[in-house]
Short mmCIF file of C-alpha atoms in Angstrom, two decimals:
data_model
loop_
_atom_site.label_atom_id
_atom_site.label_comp_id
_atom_site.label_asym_id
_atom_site.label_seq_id
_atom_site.Cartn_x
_atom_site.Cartn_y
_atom_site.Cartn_z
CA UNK A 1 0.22 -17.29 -14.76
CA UNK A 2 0.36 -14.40 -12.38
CA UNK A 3 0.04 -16.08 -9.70
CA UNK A 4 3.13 -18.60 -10.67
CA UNK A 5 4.82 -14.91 -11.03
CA UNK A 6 4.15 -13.57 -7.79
CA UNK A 7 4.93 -17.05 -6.50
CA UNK A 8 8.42 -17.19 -8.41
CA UNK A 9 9.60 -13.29 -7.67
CA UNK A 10 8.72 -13.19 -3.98
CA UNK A 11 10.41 -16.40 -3.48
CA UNK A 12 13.76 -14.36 -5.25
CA UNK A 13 13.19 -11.30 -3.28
CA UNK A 14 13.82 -13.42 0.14
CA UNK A 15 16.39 -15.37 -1.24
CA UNK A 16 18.15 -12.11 -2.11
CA UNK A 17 17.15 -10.00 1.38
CA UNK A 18 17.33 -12.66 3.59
CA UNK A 19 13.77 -11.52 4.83
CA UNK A 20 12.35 -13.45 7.41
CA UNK A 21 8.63 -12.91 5.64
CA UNK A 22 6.88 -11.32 2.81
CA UNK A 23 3.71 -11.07 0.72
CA UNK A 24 2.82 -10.04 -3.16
CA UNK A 25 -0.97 -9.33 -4.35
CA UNK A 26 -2.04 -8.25 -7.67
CA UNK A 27 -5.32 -6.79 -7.90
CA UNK A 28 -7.32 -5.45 -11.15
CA UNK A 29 -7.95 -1.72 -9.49
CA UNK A 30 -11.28 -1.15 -11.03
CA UNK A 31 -13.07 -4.44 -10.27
CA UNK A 32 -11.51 -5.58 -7.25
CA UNK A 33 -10.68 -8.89 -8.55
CA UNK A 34 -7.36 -10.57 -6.97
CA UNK A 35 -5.22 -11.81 -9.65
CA UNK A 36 -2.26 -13.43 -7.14
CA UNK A 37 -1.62 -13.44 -3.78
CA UNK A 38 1.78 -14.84 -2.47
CA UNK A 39 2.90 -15.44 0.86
CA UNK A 40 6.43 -16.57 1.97
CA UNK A 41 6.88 -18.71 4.11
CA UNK A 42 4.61 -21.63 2.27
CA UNK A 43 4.10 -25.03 2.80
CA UNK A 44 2.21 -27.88 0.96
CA UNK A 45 -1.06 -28.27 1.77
CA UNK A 46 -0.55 -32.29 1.41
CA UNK A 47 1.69 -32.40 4.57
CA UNK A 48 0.01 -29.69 6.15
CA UNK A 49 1.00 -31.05 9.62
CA UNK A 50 4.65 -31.30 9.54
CA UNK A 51 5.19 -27.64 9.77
CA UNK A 52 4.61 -25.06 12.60
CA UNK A 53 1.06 -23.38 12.36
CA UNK A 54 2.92 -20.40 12.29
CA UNK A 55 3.33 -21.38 8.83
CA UNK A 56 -0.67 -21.85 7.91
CA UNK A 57 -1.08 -17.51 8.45
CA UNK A 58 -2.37 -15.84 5.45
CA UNK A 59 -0.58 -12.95 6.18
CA UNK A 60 -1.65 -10.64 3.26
CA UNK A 61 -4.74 -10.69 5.03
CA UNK A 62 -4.05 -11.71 8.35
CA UNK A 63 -1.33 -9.91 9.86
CA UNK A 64 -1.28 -6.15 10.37
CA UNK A 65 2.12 -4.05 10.12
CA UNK A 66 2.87 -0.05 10.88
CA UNK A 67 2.60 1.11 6.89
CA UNK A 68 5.79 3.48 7.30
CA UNK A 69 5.51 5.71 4.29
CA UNK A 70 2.78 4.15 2.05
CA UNK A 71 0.74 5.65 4.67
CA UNK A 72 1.76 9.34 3.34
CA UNK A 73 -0.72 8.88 0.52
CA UNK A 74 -3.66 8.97 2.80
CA UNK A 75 -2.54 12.05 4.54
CA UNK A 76 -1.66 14.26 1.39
CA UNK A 77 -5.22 12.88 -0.28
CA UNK A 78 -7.02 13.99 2.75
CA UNK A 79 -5.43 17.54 2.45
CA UNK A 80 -6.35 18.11 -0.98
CA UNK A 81 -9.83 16.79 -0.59
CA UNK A 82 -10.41 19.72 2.37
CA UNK A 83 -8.24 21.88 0.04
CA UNK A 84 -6.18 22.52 2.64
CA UNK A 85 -3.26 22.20 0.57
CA UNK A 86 -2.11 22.29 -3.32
CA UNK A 87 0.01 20.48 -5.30
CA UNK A 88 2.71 23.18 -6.02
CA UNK A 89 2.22 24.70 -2.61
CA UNK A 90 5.78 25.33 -0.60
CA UNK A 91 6.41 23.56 2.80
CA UNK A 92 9.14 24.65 4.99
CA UNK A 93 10.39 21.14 6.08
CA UNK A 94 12.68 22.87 8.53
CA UNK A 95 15.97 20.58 7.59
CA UNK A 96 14.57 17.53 8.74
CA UNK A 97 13.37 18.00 12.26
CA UNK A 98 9.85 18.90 14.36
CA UNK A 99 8.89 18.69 17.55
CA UNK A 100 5.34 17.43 18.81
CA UNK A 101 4.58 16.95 21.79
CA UNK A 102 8.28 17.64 23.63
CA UNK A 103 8.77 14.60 20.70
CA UNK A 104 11.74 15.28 17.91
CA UNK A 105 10.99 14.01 14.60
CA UNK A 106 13.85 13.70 12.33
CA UNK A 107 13.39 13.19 8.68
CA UNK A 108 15.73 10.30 6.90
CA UNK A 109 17.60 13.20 5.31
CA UNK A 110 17.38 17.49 5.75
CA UNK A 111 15.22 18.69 3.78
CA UNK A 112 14.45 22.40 3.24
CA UNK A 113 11.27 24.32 1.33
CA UNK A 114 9.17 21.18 -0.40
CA UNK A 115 6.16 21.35 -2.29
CA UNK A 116 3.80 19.27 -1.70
CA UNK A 117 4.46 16.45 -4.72
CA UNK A 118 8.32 16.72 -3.53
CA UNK A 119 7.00 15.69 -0.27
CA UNK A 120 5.48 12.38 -1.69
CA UNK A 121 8.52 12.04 -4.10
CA UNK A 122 11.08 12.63 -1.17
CA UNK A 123 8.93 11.05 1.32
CA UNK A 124 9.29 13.76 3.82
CA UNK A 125 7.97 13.12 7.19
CA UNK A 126 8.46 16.81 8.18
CA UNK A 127 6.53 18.04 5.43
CA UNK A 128 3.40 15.33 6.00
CA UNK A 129 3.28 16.46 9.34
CA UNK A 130 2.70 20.11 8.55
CA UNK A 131 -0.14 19.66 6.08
CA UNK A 132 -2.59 21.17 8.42
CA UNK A 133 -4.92 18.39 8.83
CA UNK A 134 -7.03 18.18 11.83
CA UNK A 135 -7.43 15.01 13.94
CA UNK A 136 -11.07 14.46 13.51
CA UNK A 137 -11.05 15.27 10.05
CA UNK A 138 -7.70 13.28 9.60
CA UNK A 139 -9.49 10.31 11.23
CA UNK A 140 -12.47 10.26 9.26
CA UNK A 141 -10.32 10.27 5.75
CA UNK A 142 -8.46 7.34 7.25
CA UNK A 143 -11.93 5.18 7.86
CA UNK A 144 -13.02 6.10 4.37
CA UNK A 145 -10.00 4.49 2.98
CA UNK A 146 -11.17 0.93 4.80
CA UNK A 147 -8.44 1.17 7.55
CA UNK A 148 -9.43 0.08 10.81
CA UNK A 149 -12.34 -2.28 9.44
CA UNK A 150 -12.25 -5.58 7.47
CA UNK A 151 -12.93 -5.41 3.84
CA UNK A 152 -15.35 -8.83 3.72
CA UNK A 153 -13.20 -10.69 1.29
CA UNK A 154 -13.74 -14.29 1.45
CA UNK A 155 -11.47 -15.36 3.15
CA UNK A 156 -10.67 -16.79 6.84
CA UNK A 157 -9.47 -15.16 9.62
CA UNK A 158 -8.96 -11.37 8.20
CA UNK A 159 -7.88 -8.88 10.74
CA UNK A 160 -9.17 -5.16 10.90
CA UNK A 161 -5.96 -3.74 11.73
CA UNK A 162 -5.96 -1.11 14.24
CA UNK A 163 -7.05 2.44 14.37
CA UNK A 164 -7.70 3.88 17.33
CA UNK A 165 -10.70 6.30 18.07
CA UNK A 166 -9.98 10.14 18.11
CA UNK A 167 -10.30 10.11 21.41
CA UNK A 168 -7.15 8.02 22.37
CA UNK A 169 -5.02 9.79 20.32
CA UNK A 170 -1.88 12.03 21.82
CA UNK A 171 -0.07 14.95 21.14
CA UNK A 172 2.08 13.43 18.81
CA UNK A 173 -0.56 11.20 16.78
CA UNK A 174 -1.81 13.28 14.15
CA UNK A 175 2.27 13.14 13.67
CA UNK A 176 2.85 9.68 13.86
CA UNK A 177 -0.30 9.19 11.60
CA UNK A 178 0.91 11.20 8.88
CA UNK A 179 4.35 9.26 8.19
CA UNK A 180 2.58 5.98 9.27
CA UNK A 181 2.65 4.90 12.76
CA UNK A 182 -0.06 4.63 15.22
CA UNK A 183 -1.82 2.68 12.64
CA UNK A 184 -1.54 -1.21 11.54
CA UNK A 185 -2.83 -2.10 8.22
CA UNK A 186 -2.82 -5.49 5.98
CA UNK A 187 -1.62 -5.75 2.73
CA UNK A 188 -4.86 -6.41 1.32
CA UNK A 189 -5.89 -3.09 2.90
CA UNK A 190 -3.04 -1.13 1.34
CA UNK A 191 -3.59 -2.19 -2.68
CA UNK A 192 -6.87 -1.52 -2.13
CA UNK A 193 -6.31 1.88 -1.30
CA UNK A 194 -3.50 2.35 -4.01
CA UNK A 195 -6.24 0.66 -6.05
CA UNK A 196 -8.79 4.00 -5.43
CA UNK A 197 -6.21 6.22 -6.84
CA UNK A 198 -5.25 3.68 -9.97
CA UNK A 199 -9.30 3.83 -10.69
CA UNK A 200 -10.13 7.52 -10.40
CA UNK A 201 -11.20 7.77 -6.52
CA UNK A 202 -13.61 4.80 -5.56
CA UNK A 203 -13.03 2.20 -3.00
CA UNK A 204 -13.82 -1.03 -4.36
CA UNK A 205 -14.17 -4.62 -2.33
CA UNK A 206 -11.29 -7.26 -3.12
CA UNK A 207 -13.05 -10.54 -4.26
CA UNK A 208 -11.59 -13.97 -4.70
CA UNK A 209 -14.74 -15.06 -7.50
CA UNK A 210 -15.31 -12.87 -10.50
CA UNK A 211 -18.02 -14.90 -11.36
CA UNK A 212 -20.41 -17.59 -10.25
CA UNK A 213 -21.58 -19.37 -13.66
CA UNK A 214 -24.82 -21.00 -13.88
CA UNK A 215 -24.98 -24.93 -13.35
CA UNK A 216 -24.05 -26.82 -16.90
CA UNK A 217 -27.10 -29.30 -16.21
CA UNK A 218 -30.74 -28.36 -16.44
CA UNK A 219 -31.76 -30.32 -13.26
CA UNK A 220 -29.19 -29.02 -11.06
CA UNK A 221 -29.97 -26.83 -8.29
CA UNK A 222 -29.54 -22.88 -9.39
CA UNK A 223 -26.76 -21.22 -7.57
CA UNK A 224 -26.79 -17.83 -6.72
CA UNK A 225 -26.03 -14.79 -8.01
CA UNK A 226 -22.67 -13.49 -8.22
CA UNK A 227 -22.29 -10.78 -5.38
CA UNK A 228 -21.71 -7.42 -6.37
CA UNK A 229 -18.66 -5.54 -5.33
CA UNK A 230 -19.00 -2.64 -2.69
CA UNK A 231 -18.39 0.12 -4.01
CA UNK A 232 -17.59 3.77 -2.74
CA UNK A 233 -16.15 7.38 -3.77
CA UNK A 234 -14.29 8.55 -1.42
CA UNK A 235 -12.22 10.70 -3.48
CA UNK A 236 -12.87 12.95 -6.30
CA UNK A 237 -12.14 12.31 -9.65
CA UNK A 238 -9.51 15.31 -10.04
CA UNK A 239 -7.93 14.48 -6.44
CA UNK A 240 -7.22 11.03 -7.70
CA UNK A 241 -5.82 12.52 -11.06
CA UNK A 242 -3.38 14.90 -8.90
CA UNK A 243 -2.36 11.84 -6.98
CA UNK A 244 -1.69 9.96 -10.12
CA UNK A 245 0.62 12.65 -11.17
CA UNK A 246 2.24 12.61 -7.95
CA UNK A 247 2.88 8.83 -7.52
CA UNK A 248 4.34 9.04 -10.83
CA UNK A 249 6.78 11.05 -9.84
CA UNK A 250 7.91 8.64 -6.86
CA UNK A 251 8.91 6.33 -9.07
CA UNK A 252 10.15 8.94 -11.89
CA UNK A 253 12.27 11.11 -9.72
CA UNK A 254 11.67 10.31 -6.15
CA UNK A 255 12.38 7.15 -3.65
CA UNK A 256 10.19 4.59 -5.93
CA UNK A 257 12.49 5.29 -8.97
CA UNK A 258 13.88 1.27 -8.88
CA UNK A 259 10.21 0.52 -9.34
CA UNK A 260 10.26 1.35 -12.84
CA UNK A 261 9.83 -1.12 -15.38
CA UNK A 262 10.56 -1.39 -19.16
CA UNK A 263 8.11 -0.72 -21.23
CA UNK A 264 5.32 0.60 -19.09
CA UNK A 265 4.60 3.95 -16.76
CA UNK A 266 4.48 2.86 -13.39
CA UNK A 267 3.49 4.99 -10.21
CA UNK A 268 3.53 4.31 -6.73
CA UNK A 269 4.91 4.75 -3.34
CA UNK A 270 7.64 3.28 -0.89
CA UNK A 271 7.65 2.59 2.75
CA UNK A 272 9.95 1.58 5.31
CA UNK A 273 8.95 0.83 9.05
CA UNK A 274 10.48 0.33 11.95
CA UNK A 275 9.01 -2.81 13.83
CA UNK A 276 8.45 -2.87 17.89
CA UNK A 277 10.62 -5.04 19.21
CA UNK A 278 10.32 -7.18 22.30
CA UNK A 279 10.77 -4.01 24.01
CA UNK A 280 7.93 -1.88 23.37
CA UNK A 281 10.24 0.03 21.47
CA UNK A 282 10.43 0.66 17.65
CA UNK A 283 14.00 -1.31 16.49
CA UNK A 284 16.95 0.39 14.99
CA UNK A 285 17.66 -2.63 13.19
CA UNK A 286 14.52 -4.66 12.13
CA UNK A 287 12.47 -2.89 9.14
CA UNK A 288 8.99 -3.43 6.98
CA UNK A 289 9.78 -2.81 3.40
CA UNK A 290 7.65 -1.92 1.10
CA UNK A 291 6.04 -0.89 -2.05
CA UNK A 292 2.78 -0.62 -3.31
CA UNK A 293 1.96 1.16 -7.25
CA UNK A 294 0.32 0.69 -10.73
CA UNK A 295 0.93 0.66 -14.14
CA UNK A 296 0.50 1.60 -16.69
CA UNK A 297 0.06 5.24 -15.74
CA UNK A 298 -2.92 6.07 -18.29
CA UNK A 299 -5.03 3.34 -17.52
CA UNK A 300 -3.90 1.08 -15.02
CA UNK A 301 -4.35 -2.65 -15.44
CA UNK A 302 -3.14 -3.60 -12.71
CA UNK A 303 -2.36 -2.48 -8.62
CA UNK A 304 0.42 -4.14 -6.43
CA UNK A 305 1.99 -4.60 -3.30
CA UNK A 306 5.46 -5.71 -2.23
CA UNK A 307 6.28 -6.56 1.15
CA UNK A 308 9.36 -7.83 2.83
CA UNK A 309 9.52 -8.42 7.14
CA UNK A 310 13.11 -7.60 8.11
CA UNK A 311 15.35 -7.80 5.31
CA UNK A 312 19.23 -7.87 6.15
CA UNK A 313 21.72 -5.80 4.60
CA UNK A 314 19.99 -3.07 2.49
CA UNK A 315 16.22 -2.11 4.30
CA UNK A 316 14.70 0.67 2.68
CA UNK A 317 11.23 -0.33 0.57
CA UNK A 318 13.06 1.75 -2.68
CA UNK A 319 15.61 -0.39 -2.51
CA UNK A 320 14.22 -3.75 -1.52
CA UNK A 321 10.87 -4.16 -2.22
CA UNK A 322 10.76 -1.62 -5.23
CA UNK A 323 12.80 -3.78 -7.20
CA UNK A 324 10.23 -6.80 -7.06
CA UNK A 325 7.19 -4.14 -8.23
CA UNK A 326 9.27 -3.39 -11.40
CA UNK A 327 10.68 -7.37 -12.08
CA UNK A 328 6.64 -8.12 -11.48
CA UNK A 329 5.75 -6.17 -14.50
CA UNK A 330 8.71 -7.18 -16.71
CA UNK A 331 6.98 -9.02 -19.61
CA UNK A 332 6.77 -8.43 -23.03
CA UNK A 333 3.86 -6.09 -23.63
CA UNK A 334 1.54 -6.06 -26.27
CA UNK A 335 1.81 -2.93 -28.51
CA UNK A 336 -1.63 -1.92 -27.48
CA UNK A 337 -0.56 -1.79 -23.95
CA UNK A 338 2.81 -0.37 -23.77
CA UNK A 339 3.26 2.80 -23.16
CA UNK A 340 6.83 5.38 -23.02
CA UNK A 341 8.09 5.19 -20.10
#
């Protein structure tokens, strides 16, 4: 059923954007179990060679994108785990601009003093840039989320995405880092890091099989045990609470607010990237939109991921990609699971 429901909404999120690609997952954040994975463009397996191979990519796991914004969640986790930072602490997000590296860096609107959860509500490149984060220790964060390295799910042809060694980096990459670029992640890679946060801090393995059950006849051959899932803290339980509160308020008050749903608490965070264009050049006019959250807020059930390659007309991940996060979640709860929203 939730796959049918990924299935059905992406399918209605391109029809409405005109997006030339996209990809849903649903993942249970504490176990690591993949409820639904979408991809658009499809195809039917039964005339599998009457379409491009183009069409065969499982890009949720395949393809890697620049995160955009999304990415600002690693970078404001990494400064309150070095407590370089606090939540309420004021930034001076000098009206939308910085220079790195002779490089100016506008923000999409001027933004003055922030704190640091108006930063992730706003989504203020300015103010992720000045969070004081070192590039070694900035790097190390990012490995411990499972960027840069393949999470072993079982399935074919999964890319690492890219993260390039300290040592490569430039002036303006511990910049670039912080609002998301310099970096390529999967989808896969990006619910399961919103899925740390949605489970109190640990990194947890996606898995296709919950569960391998024992042969119904007494002479068949045994099979083996189901694997268990890798698990990992790599954040501490009251950092992932403080995040919690501060996704919440993306999608409260800040650029996730279409994400909300009826009938649960939702929290989560939006991201729009520019793509590199034939060029070498990132494109004024072709976009990644995204979201990626959980609900309900107390106890989440559930972590998910919109994405959306180059919508027309409207572009921004709050405005595209939000929108299919909060129609994904539209059911009719139980009482026992809905909470005020």
């Amino acid at each position: 059923t939730i796959q049918f429901i990924a299935e059905r909404e992406l399918a209605a999120a391109i029809a409405r954007t005109q997006a030339l690609a996209g990809t849903i997952i649903v993942a249970a954040p504490r176990t690591g179990e993949i409820l639904a994975l979408a991809n658009w463009p499809t195809f039917n397996p039964n005339a599998y060679n009457r379409v491009p191979p183009s069409r065969h990519v499982n890009r949720a796991v395949t393809l890697a994108f620049e995160p955009g914004s999304t990415f600002k969640l690693v970078a404001v986790a990494a400064a309150l785990e070095e407590n370089l930072t606090r939540v309420d602490e004021k930034i001076d997000c000098q009206q939308g601009g910085i220079v790195l590296a002779g490089h100016l860096i506008r923000d999409h609107k001027p933004f003055g003093w922030l704190s640091v959860r108006e930063i992730l509500q706003e989504s203020s490149d300015v103010g992720a840039i000045k969070l004081r984060l070192g590039p070694q220790k900035f790097y190390e964060h990012i490995r411990r989320w499972g960027f840069g390295q393949r999470t072993g799910i079982s399935l074919p042809a999964e890319s690492p995405g890219l993260l390039r060694p300290v040592e490569n980096w430039s002036g303006i990459s511990i910049g670039a880092l912080a609002m998301g670029q310099e970096v390529a992640v999967t989808a896969l890679q990006l619910v399961t890091a919103m899925s740390v946060v949605a489970n109190g801090g640990e990194w947890v393995q996606p898995r296709l099989v919950r569960k391998i059950l024992p042969p119904p006849l007494a002479h068949a051959q045994p099979l083996p045990p189901s694997p268990p899932a890798r698990r990992q803290r790599i954040l501490c339980p009251e950092t992932a609470e403080r995040l919690r509160a501060m996704l919440r308020a993306v999608v409260a008050e800040g650029t996730g607010i279409r994400a909300q749903p009826q009938g649960y608490t939702a929290a989560g965070k939006t991201g729009t990237a520019q793509k590199i264009d034939a060029t070498g050049t990132y494109s004024p006019t072709e976009f990644i939109a995204s979201f990626v959250g959980f609900a309900p807020v107390p106890e989440p059930a559930v972590t998910i991921v919109v994405i959306l390659d180059s919508p027309r007309g409207l572009y921004h991940g709050g405005e595209v990609a939000a929108p299919v996060f909060s129609c994904l979640l539209y059911t009719s709860p139980s009482p026992r699971d809905r909470t005020r929203s």
